[in-house]
PDB file of C-alpha atoms in Angstrom:
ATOM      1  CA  UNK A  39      -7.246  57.321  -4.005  1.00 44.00           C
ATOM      2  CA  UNK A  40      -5.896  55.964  -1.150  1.00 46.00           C
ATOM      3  CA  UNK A  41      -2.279  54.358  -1.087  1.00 53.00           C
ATOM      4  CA  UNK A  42      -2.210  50.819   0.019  1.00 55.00           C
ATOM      5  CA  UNK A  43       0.577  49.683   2.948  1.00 62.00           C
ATOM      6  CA  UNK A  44       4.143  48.907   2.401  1.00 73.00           C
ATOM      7  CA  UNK A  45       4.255  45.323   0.493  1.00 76.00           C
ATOM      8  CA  UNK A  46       7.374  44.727   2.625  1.00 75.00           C
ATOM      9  CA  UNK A  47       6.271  45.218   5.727  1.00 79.00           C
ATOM     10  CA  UNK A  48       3.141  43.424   4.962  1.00 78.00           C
ATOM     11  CA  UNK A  49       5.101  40.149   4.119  1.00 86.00           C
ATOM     12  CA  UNK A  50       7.111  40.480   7.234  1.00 86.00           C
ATOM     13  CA  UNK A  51       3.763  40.828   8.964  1.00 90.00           C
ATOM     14  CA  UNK A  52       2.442  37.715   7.344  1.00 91.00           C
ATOM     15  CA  UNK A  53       6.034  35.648   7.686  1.00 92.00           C
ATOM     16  CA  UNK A  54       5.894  36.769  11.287  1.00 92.00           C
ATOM     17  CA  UNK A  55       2.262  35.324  12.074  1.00 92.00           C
ATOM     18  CA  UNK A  56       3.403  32.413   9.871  1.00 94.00           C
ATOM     19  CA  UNK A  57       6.072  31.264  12.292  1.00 94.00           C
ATOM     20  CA  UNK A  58       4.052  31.612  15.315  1.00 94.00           C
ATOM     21  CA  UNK A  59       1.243  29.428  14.214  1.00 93.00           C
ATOM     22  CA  UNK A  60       3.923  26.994  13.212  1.00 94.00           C
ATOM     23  CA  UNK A  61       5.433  27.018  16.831  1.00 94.00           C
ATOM     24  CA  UNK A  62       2.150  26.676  18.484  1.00 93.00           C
ATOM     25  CA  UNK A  63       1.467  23.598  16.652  1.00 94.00           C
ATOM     26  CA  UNK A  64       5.245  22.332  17.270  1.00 93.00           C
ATOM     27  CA  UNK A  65       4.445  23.325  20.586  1.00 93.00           C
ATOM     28  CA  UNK A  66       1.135  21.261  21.325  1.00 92.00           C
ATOM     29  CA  UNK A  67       2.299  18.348  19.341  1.00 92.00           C
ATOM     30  CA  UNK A  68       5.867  17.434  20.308  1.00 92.00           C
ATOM     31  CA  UNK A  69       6.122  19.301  23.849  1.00 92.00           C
ATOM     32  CA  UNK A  70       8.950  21.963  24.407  1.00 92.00           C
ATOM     33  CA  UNK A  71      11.763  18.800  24.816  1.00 91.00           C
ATOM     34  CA  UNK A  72      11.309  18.361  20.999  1.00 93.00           C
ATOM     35  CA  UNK A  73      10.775  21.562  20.017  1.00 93.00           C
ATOM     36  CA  UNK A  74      13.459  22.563  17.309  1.00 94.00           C
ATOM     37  CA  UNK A  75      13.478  26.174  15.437  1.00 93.00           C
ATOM     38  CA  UNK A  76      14.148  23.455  12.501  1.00 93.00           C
ATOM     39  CA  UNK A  77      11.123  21.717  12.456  1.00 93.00           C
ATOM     40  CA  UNK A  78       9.061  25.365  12.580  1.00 94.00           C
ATOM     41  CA  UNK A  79      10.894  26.638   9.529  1.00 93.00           C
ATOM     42  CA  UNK A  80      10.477  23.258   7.771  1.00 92.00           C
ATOM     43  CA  UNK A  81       6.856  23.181   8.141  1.00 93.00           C
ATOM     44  CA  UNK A  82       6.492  26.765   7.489  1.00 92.00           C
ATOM     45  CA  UNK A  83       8.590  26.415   4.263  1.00 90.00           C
ATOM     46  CA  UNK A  84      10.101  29.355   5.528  1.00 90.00           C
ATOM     47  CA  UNK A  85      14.257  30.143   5.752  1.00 90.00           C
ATOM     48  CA  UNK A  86      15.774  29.548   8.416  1.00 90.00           C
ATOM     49  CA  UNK A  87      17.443  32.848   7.843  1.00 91.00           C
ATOM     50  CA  UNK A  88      13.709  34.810   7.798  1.00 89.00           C
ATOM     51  CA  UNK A  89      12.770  32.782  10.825  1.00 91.00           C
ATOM     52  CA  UNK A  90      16.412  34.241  12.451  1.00 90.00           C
ATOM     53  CA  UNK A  91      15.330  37.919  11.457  1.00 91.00           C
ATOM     54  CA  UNK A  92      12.415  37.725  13.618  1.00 93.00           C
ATOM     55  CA  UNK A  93      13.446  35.234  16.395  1.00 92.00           C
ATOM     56  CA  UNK A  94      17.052  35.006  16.598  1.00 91.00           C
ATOM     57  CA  UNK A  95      16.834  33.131  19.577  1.00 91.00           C
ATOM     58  CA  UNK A  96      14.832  29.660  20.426  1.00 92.00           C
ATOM     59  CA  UNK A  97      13.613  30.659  23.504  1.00 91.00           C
ATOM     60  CA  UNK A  98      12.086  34.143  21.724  1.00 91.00           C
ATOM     61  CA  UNK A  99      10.078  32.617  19.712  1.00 93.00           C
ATOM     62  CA  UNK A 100       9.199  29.747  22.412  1.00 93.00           C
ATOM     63  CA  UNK A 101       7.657  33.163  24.372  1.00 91.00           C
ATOM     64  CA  UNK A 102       6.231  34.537  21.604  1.00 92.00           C
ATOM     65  CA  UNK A 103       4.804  31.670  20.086  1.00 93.00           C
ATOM     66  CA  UNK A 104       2.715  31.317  23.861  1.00 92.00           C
ATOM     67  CA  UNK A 105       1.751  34.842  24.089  1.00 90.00           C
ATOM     68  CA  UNK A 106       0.483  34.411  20.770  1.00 91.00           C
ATOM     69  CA  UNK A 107      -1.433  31.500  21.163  1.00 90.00           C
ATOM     70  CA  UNK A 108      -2.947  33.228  24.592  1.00 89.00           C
ATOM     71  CA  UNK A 109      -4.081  35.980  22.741  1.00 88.00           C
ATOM     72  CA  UNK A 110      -5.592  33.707  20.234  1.00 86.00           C
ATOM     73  CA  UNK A 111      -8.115  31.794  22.411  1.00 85.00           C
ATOM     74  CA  UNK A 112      -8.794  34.748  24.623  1.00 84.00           C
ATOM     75  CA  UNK A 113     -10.519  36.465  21.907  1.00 84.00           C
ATOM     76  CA  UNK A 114     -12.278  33.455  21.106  1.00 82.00           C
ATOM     77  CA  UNK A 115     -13.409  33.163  23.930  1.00 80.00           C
ATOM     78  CA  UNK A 116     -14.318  36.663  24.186  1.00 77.00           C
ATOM     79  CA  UNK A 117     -16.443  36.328  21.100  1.00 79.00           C
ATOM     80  CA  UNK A 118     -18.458  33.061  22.496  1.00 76.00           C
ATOM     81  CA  UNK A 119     -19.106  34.921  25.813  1.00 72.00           C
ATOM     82  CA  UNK A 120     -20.220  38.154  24.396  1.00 69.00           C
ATOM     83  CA  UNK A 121     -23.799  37.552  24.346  1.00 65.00           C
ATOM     84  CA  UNK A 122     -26.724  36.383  27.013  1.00 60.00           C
ATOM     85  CA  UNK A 123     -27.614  38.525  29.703  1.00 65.00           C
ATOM     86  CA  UNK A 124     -26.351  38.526  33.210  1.00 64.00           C
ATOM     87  CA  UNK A 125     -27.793  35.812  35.480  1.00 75.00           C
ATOM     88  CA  UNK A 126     -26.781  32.010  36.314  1.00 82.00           C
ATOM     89  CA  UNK A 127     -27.213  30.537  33.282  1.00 85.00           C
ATOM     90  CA  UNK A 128     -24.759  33.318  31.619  1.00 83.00           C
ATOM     91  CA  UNK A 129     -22.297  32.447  34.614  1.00 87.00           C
ATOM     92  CA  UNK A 130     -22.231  28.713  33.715  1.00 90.00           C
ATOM     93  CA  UNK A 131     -21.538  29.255  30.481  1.00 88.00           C
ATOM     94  CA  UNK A 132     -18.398  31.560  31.388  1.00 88.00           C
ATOM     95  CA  UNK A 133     -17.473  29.221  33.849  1.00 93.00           C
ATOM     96  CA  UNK A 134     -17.456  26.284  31.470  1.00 94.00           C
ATOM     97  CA  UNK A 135     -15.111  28.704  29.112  1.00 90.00           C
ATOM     98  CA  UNK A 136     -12.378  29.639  31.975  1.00 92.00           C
ATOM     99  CA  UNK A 137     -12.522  25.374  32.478  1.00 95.00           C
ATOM    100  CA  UNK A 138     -11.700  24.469  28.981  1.00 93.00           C
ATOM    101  CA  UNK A 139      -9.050  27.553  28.496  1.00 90.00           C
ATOM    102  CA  UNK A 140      -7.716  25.818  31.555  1.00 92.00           C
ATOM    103  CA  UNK A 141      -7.700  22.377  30.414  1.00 93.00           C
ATOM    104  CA  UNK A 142      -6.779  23.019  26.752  1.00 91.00           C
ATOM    105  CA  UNK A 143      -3.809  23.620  24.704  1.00 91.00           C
ATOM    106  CA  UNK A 144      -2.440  26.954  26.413  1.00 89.00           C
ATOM    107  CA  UNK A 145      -2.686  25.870  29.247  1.00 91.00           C
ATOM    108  CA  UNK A 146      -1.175  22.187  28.601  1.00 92.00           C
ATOM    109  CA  UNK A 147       1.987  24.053  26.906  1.00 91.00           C
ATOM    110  CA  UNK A 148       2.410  26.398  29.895  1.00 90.00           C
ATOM    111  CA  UNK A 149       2.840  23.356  32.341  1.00 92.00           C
ATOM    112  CA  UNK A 150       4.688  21.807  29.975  1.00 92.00           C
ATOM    113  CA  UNK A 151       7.064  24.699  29.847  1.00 92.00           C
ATOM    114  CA  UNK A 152       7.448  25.339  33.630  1.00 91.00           C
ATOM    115  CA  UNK A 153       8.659  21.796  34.289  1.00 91.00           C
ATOM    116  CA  UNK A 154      10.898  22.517  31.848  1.00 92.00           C
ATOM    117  CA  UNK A 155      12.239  25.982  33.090  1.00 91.00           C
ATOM    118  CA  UNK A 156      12.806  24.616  36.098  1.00 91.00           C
ATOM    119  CA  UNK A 157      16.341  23.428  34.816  1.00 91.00           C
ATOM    120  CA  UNK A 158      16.818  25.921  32.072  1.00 90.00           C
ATOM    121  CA  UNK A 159      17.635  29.054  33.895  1.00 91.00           C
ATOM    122  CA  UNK A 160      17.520  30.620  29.957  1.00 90.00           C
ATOM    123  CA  UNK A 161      14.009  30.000  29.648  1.00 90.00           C
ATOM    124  CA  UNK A 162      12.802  30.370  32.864  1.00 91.00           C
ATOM    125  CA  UNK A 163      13.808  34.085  32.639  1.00 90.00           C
ATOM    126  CA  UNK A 164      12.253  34.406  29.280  1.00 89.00           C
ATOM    127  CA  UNK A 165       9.096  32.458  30.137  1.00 90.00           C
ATOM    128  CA  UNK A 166       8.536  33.863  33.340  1.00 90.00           C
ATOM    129  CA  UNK A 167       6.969  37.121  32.637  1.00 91.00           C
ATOM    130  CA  UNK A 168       5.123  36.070  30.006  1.00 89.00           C
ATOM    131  CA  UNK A 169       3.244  33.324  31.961  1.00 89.00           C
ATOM    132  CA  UNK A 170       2.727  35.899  34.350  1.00 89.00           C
ATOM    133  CA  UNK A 171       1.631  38.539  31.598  1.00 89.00           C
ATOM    134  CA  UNK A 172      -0.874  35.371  30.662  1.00 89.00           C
ATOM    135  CA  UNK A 173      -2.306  34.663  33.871  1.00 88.00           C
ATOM    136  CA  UNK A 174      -3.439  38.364  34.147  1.00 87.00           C
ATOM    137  CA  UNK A 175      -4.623  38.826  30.941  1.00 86.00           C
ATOM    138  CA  UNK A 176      -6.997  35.549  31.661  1.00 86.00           C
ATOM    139  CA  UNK A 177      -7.754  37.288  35.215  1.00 85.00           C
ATOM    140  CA  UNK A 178      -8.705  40.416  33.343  1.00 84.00           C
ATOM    141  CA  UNK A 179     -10.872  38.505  31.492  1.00 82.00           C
ATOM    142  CA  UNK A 180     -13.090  36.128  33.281  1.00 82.00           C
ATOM    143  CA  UNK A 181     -13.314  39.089  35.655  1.00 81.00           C
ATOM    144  CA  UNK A 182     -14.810  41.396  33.754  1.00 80.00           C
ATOM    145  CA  UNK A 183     -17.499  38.389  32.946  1.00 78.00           C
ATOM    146  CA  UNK A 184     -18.256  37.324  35.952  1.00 79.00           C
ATOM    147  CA  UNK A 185     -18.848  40.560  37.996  1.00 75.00           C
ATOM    148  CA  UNK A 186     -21.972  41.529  34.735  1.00 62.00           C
ATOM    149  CA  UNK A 187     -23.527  38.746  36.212  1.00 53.00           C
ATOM    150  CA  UNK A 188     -22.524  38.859  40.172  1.00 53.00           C
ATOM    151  CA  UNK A 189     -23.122  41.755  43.342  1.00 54.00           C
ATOM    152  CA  UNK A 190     -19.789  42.567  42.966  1.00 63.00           C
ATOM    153  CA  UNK A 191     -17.915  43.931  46.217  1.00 78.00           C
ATOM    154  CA  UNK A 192     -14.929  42.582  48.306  1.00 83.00           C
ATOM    155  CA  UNK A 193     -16.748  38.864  49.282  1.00 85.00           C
ATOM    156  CA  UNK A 194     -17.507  38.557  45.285  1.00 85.00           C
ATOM    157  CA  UNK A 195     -13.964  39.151  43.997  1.00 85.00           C
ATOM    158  CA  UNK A 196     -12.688  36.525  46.834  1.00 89.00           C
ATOM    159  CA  UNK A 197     -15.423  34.397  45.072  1.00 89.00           C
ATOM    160  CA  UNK A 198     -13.901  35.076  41.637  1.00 89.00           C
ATOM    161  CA  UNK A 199     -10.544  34.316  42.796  1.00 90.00           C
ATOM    162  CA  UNK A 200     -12.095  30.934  44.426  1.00 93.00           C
ATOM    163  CA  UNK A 201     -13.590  29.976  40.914  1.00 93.00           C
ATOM    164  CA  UNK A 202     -10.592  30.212  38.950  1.00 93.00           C
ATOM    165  CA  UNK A 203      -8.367  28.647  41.002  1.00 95.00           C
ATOM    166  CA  UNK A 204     -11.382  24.985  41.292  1.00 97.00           C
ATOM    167  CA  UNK A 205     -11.177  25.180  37.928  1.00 95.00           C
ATOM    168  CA  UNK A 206      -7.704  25.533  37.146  1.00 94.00           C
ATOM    169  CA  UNK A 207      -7.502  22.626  39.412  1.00 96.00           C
ATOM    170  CA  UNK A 208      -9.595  20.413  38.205  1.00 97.00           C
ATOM    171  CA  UNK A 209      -8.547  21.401  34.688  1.00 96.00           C
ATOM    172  CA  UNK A 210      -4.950  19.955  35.503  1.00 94.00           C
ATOM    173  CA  UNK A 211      -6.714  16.752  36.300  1.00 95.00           C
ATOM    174  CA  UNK A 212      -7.814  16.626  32.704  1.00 93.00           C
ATOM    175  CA  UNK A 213      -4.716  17.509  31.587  1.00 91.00           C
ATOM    176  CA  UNK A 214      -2.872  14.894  33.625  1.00 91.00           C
ATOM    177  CA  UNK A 215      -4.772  12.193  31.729  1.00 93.00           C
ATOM    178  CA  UNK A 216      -8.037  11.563  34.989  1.00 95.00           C
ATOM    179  CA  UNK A 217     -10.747   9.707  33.838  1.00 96.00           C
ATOM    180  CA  UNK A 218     -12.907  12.237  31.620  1.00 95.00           C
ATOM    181  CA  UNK A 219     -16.229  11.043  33.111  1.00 96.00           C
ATOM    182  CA  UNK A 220     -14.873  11.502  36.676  1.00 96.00           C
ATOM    183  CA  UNK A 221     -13.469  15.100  35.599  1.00 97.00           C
ATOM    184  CA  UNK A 222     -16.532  15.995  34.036  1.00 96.00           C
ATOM    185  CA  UNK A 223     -18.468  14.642  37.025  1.00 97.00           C
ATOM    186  CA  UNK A 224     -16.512  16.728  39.547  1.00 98.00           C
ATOM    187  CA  UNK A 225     -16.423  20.134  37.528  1.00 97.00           C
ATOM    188  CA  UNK A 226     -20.491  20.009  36.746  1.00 97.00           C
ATOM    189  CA  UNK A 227     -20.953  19.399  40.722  1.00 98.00           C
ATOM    190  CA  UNK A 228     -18.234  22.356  41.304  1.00 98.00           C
ATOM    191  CA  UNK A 229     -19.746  24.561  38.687  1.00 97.00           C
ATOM    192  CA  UNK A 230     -23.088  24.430  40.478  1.00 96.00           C
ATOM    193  CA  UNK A 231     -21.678  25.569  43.176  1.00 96.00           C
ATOM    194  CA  UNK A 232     -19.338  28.612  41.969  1.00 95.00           C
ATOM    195  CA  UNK A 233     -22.903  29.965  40.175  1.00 93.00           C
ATOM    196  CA  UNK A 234     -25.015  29.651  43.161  1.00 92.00           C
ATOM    197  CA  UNK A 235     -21.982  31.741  45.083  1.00 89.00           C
ATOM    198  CA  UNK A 236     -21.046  34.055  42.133  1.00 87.00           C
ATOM    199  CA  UNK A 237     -25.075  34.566  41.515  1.00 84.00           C
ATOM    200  CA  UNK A 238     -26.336  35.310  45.080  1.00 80.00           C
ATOM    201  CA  UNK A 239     -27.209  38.655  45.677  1.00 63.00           C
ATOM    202  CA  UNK A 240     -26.419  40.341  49.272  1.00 51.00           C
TER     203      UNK A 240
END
């Protein structure tokens, strides 16, 4: 019979994952200025001496808390995009993913955190590498989606670098509070035009 795992470890496992969900939502809801490693171990229910074993430091478990929540709605995401077959109406739909990864909570806690860094010299050395280490990962990603539907070569992945940055732009007009209907507007008329250029064959 097989032995289960150490019940220890698993609880520190759990408390761990406990205390980043709780910072993502502190995170998204009150901005880093009112983020407090109080108010994450008061709606965890968790000690404040547990929450010190893992992240002694604010800023730790600031990082942390954003790598996790990366890694979170990356594999979401990988999961929605996982199935239809390679063609234009596949790249829309990836397209429309990398747009609301841009213009959703990550993303929205990122900016949030580089305006911030740039007067925290603390958090701006922790932060750093992991928005980096984000940006990447999210390059990785759409990447490998867009070239099973694309020619590949070096003119494609200059048009893969072109349609992530239009939508990261446009995205931060969303996130800067834009009218949603002009947003929309402008990313369906830019979306047609990052298929027909990601699609074309030659």
């Amino acid at each position: 019979m097989a032995r289960g795992g150490d019940p220890q470890q698993d609880r520190s496992v759990a408390t761990r994952q406990r205390l980043l969900d709780a910072a993502v939502d502190e995170l998204i809801e009150k901005g880093y200025g009112r983020f407090t490693t109080l108010s994450v171990t008061e709606r965890t229910r968790i000690s404040r001496g547990a929450q010190q074993h893992h992240f002694p430091q604010k800023n730790a478990l600031v990082a942390a808390a954003i790598r996790h929540l990366a890694d979170r709605q990356i594999e979401e995401l990988r999961v929605a995009a996982a199935s239809g077959r390679p063609g234009a109406a596949r790249m829309e739909r990836v397209l429309d993913l990398i747009f609301d990864l841009y213009s959703g909570p990550l993303f929205a806690a990122m900016i949030d955190l580089s305006l911030a860094a740039r007067s925290d010299e603390e958090l701006r050395r922790v932060i750093g590498p992991v928005e980096r280490e984000i940006s990447d990962a999210i390059a990785v990603w759409a990447h490998g989606l867009m070239v099973d539907g694309g020619s590949g070569g070096e003119e494609f992945e200059r048009r893969v670098a072109m349609s992530l940055s239009s939508a990261r732009g446009i995205a931060l007009l969303k996130l800067l509070g834009h009218p949603h209907a002009a947003v929309a507007r402008q990313w369906r008329h830019t979306r047609t035009e990052l298929v027909r250029l990601l699609t074309e064959r030659g």
